[in-house]
mmCIF file of C-alpha atoms in Angstrom:
data_model
loop_
_atom_site.group_PDB
_atom_site.id
_atom_site.type_symbol
_atom_site.label_atom_id
_atom_site.label_comp_id
_atom_site.label_asym_id
_atom_site.label_seq_id
_atom_site.Cartn_x
_atom_site.Cartn_y
_atom_site.Cartn_z
ATOM 1 C CA UNK A 175 83.406 81.711 24.774
ATOM 2 C CA UNK A 176 85.305 81.608 27.975
ATOM 3 C CA UNK A 177 88.976 81.805 29.439
ATOM 4 C CA UNK A 178 89.558 79.697 32.771
ATOM 5 C CA UNK A 179 92.402 79.658 34.665
ATOM 6 C CA UNK A 180 92.401 77.340 37.756
ATOM 7 C CA UNK A 181 95.209 76.743 40.164
ATOM 8 C CA UNK A 182 94.724 74.075 43.232
ATOM 9 C CA UNK A 183 96.186 71.472 45.549
ATOM 10 C CA UNK A 184 94.760 68.154 46.514
ATOM 11 C CA UNK A 185 95.912 66.702 49.720
ATOM 12 C CA UNK A 186 95.589 63.572 52.096
ATOM 13 C CA UNK A 187 96.800 63.662 55.463
ATOM 14 C CA UNK A 188 96.536 61.294 58.830
ATOM 15 C CA UNK A 189 96.668 58.072 56.544
ATOM 16 C CA UNK A 190 93.422 58.982 54.556
ATOM 17 C CA UNK A 191 91.676 60.386 57.458
ATOM 18 C CA UNK A 192 91.876 63.591 56.472
ATOM 19 C CA UNK A 193 91.500 65.344 52.565
ATOM 20 C CA UNK A 194 91.569 68.950 51.903
ATOM 21 C CA UNK A 195 91.268 70.141 48.349
ATOM 22 C CA UNK A 196 91.958 73.849 47.519
ATOM 23 C CA UNK A 197 91.152 75.702 44.380
ATOM 24 C CA UNK A 198 91.632 79.371 42.822
ATOM 25 C CA UNK A 199 89.839 80.379 39.732
ATOM 26 C CA UNK A 200 89.562 83.265 37.356
ATOM 27 C CA UNK A 201 87.019 82.838 34.422
ATOM 28 C CA UNK A 202 86.538 85.651 31.571
ATOM 29 C CA UNK A 203 83.508 85.287 29.268
ATOM 30 C CA UNK A 204 82.744 86.971 26.125
ATOM 31 C CA UNK A 205 79.154 87.424 24.629
ATOM 32 C CA UNK A 206 77.923 86.266 27.597
ATOM 33 C CA UNK A 207 74.552 84.635 27.362
ATOM 34 C CA UNK A 208 71.725 86.640 29.335
ATOM 35 C CA UNK A 209 68.071 86.232 29.739
ATOM 36 C CA UNK A 210 66.207 89.365 28.296
ATOM 37 C CA UNK A 211 62.564 90.382 28.843
ATOM 38 C CA UNK A 212 60.640 91.107 25.939
ATOM 39 C CA UNK A 213 57.485 93.550 26.582
ATOM 40 C CA UNK A 214 54.700 93.769 25.441
ATOM 41 C CA UNK A 215 54.771 90.061 24.974
ATOM 42 C CA UNK A 216 56.259 89.337 28.435
ATOM 43 C CA UNK A 217 58.574 86.541 27.066
ATOM 44 C CA UNK A 218 62.192 86.054 27.658
ATOM 45 C CA UNK A 219 64.688 85.143 25.330
ATOM 46 C CA UNK A 220 68.450 84.640 25.482
ATOM 47 C CA UNK A 221 71.104 86.828 23.955
ATOM 48 C CA UNK A 222 74.614 87.006 23.568
ATOM 49 C CA UNK A 223 75.388 90.222 24.862
ATOM 50 C CA UNK A 224 78.592 91.785 26.842
ATOM 51 C CA UNK A 225 81.277 90.202 28.973
ATOM 52 C CA UNK A 226 81.574 88.857 32.508
ATOM 53 C CA UNK A 227 84.237 88.447 34.899
ATOM 54 C CA UNK A 228 84.335 85.539 37.627
ATOM 55 C CA UNK A 229 86.914 85.005 40.343
ATOM 56 C CA UNK A 230 87.047 82.966 43.399
ATOM 57 C CA UNK A 231 88.222 80.220 45.661
ATOM 58 C CA UNK A 232 86.579 76.883 46.498
ATOM 59 C CA UNK A 233 87.559 74.812 49.786
ATOM 60 C CA UNK A 234 86.446 71.191 50.132
ATOM 61 C CA UNK A 235 87.400 69.420 53.611
ATOM 62 C CA UNK A 236 86.515 65.640 54.427
ATOM 63 C CA UNK A 237 87.553 64.062 57.669
ATOM 64 C CA UNK A 238 86.929 60.583 59.509
ATOM 65 C CA UNK A 239 88.330 61.637 62.955
ATOM 66 C CA UNK A 240 87.041 57.966 64.332
ATOM 67 C CA UNK A 241 85.451 54.889 62.788
ATOM 68 C CA UNK A 242 82.376 55.258 60.751
ATOM 69 C CA UNK A 243 82.040 58.992 61.827
ATOM 70 C CA UNK A 244 82.629 61.517 58.800
ATOM 71 C CA UNK A 245 82.908 65.209 58.863
ATOM 72 C CA UNK A 246 82.446 67.137 55.674
ATOM 73 C CA UNK A 247 82.895 70.877 54.990
ATOM 74 C CA UNK A 248 82.687 72.896 51.731
ATOM 75 C CA UNK A 249 83.144 76.670 51.526
ATOM 76 C CA UNK A 250 82.849 78.829 48.035
ATOM 77 C CA UNK A 251 83.409 82.820 47.293
ATOM 78 C CA UNK A 252 82.661 83.803 43.613
ATOM 79 C CA UNK A 253 82.890 87.442 42.579
ATOM 80 C CA UNK A 254 80.980 87.457 39.420
ATOM 81 C CA UNK A 255 80.038 90.741 37.732
ATOM 82 C CA UNK A 256 79.388 92.220 34.008
ATOM 83 C CA UNK A 257 82.547 94.282 32.979
ATOM 84 C CA UNK A 258 80.136 95.107 30.043
ATOM 85 C CA UNK A 259 76.559 94.959 29.345
ATOM 86 C CA UNK A 260 74.238 97.048 27.504
ATOM 87 C CA UNK A 261 70.469 96.095 26.659
ATOM 88 C CA UNK A 262 67.856 97.955 24.935
ATOM 89 C CA UNK A 263 65.100 98.356 27.393
ATOM 90 C CA UNK A 264 61.634 100.086 26.600
ATOM 91 C CA UNK A 265 63.331 101.655 23.646
ATOM 92 C CA UNK A 266 66.355 102.931 25.784
ATOM 93 C CA UNK A 267 69.706 101.322 25.981
ATOM 94 C CA UNK A 268 70.431 100.690 29.727
ATOM 95 C CA UNK A 269 74.178 100.108 30.834
ATOM 96 C CA UNK A 270 74.162 97.410 33.318
ATOM 97 C CA UNK A 271 78.090 97.361 33.785
ATOM 98 C CA UNK A 272 79.263 96.347 37.413
ATOM 99 C CA UNK A 273 75.779 94.228 37.962
ATOM 100 C CA UNK A 274 76.248 91.130 39.443
ATOM 101 C CA UNK A 275 76.027 87.679 37.614
ATOM 102 C CA UNK A 276 72.422 86.309 38.233
ATOM 103 C CA UNK A 277 71.638 83.286 40.090
ATOM 104 C CA UNK A 278 74.995 83.357 41.681
ATOM 105 C CA UNK A 279 75.463 83.470 45.669
ATOM 106 C CA UNK A 280 78.497 85.537 46.758
ATOM 107 C CA UNK A 281 79.170 82.732 49.162
ATOM 108 C CA UNK A 282 78.265 79.255 49.512
ATOM 109 C CA UNK A 283 79.023 76.470 52.364
ATOM 110 C CA UNK A 284 77.874 73.276 53.432
ATOM 111 C CA UNK A 285 78.861 71.342 56.579
ATOM 112 C CA UNK A 286 77.778 67.569 56.964
ATOM 113 C CA UNK A 287 78.392 65.282 60.008
ATOM 114 C CA UNK A 288 77.283 61.572 59.341
ATOM 115 C CA UNK A 289 77.391 58.728 61.630
ATOM 116 C CA UNK A 290 76.873 54.957 60.471
ATOM 117 C CA UNK A 291 76.713 51.929 62.787
ATOM 118 C CA UNK A 292 76.754 48.323 61.895
ATOM 119 C CA UNK A 293 74.890 45.592 63.928
ATOM 120 C CA UNK A 294 75.003 42.460 61.989
ATOM 121 C CA UNK A 295 73.834 42.873 58.282
ATOM 122 C CA UNK A 296 71.883 46.143 59.264
ATOM 123 C CA UNK A 297 73.353 49.720 58.934
ATOM 124 C CA UNK A 298 72.174 52.421 60.764
ATOM 125 C CA UNK A 299 72.902 55.791 59.236
ATOM 126 C CA UNK A 300 72.273 59.300 60.533
ATOM 127 C CA UNK A 301 73.457 62.602 58.623
ATOM 128 C CA UNK A 302 72.641 66.312 59.446
ATOM 129 C CA UNK A 303 73.437 69.059 57.193
ATOM 130 C CA UNK A 304 73.926 72.878 57.469
ATOM 131 C CA UNK A 305 73.790 74.650 53.717
ATOM 132 C CA UNK A 306 74.349 78.761 54.033
ATOM 133 C CA UNK A 307 73.926 80.686 50.773
ATOM 134 C CA UNK A 308 75.144 84.180 50.386
ATOM 135 C CA UNK A 309 73.329 87.194 48.855
ATOM 136 C CA UNK A 310 72.233 86.565 45.087
ATOM 137 C CA UNK A 311 70.442 88.323 42.300
ATOM 138 C CA UNK A 312 67.531 87.139 40.129
ATOM 139 C CA UNK A 313 67.679 90.112 37.455
ATOM 140 C CA UNK A 314 70.221 91.668 35.214
ATOM 141 C CA UNK A 315 69.365 94.925 37.172
ATOM 142 C CA UNK A 316 69.784 93.435 40.296
ATOM 143 C CA UNK A 317 66.594 94.820 41.531
ATOM 144 C CA UNK A 318 65.415 91.310 42.672
ATOM 145 C CA UNK A 319 67.540 89.935 45.514
ATOM 146 C CA UNK A 320 67.887 87.269 48.009
ATOM 147 C CA UNK A 321 69.821 88.072 51.286
ATOM 148 C CA UNK A 322 71.964 85.315 52.735
ATOM 149 C CA UNK A 323 70.174 82.511 54.441
ATOM 150 C CA UNK A 324 70.851 78.859 56.063
ATOM 151 C CA UNK A 325 68.962 75.424 55.768
ATOM 152 C CA UNK A 326 68.924 72.729 57.993
ATOM 153 C CA UNK A 327 68.197 68.973 56.584
ATOM 154 C CA UNK A 328 68.696 65.697 58.277
ATOM 155 C CA UNK A 329 67.999 62.226 57.534
ATOM 156 C CA UNK A 330 68.101 58.856 59.330
ATOM 157 C CA UNK A 331 67.690 55.411 58.305
ATOM 158 C CA UNK A 332 69.051 51.955 57.793
ATOM 159 C CA UNK A 333 70.688 49.778 54.881
ATOM 160 C CA UNK A 334 70.138 46.210 54.575
ATOM 161 C CA UNK A 335 72.202 44.800 51.552
ATOM 162 C CA UNK A 336 70.700 46.125 48.803
ATOM 163 C CA UNK A 337 67.964 47.773 50.584
ATOM 164 C CA UNK A 338 67.919 51.396 52.060
ATOM 165 C CA UNK A 339 65.063 53.168 53.996
ATOM 166 C CA UNK A 340 65.492 56.866 54.842
ATOM 167 C CA UNK A 341 63.535 59.400 56.669
ATOM 168 C CA UNK A 342 64.198 62.917 56.223
ATOM 169 C CA UNK A 343 63.512 66.484 57.332
ATOM 170 C CA UNK A 344 64.464 69.602 54.818
ATOM 171 C CA UNK A 345 64.442 73.085 55.686
ATOM 172 C CA UNK A 346 63.853 72.352 59.363
ATOM 173 C CA UNK A 347 64.257 76.104 60.177
ATOM 174 C CA UNK A 348 61.117 76.617 58.033
ATOM 175 C CA UNK A 349 63.064 79.289 56.121
ATOM 176 C CA UNK A 350 61.518 81.313 53.483
ATOM 177 C CA UNK A 351 63.472 82.423 50.826
ATOM 178 C CA UNK A 352 63.378 83.190 46.837
ATOM 179 C CA UNK A 353 64.366 80.156 44.917
ATOM 180 C CA UNK A 354 63.814 81.768 41.438
ATOM 181 C CA UNK A 355 62.380 84.880 40.214
ATOM 182 C CA UNK A 356 61.821 86.490 36.594
ATOM 183 C CA UNK A 357 62.633 89.624 35.494
ATOM 184 C CA UNK A 358 58.988 91.080 35.425
ATOM 185 C CA UNK A 359 59.040 90.547 39.504
ATOM 186 C CA UNK A 360 57.483 87.132 40.025
ATOM 187 C CA UNK A 361 59.335 85.240 42.326
ATOM 188 C CA UNK A 362 59.166 81.536 43.325
ATOM 189 C CA UNK A 363 59.802 80.594 46.708
ATOM 190 C CA UNK A 364 61.779 77.897 48.026
ATOM 191 C CA UNK A 365 60.198 74.874 49.716
ATOM 192 C CA UNK A 366 58.840 75.156 53.456
ATOM 193 C CA UNK A 367 60.101 72.707 56.094
ATOM 194 C CA UNK A 368 58.901 69.325 54.945
ATOM 195 C CA UNK A 369 59.665 65.750 55.748
ATOM 196 C CA UNK A 370 59.235 62.361 54.126
ATOM 197 C CA UNK A 371 60.451 58.928 53.260
ATOM 198 C CA UNK A 372 62.728 57.209 50.542
ATOM 199 C CA UNK A 373 62.900 53.628 49.707
ATOM 200 C CA UNK A 374 65.853 52.284 47.596
ATOM 201 C CA UNK A 375 66.355 49.032 46.175
ATOM 202 C CA UNK A 376 69.267 48.078 43.796
ATOM 203 C CA UNK A 377 69.806 44.669 41.786
#
């Protein structure tokens, strides 16, 4: 069960060329669902246990300074921690009060610049993205963590009526980071630098 409070503002300026949305939120969760490792079976079950608070801010900005050029920026801060959490581990009760919520980066941001150019029936599109994720944890005891990191992505291609061809590259900086981890220590790394092409058709 959660109680949610959110207040915000949505704004449009300069004849719709600049949009800015801002929101503040506070969430109180009771009987929060948490993953619990069961040994020696090495299986994870979900329990309703403890209480959790989450508060923060979200900012979204979208601008079109000149024709066909779009700039997007988003930024978020999330302070999420357990205010009450006691779990049984190896026959003992462990108090995890004050630990951070798992899979929740402390900050997130994304900056994207996209430009489109029309030549007859063909529209050329180029886009670059910079994504930033703050520190996050993958286990309730906060022993498995991933420090903040950045990802750079790009795509370029063209659109012709109902068809689209896009060449893309992801994680151009070849950043090594944990995308997922388990209570018992096993981790899954995010994809390294990779490239590809996507074809789309709509009818």
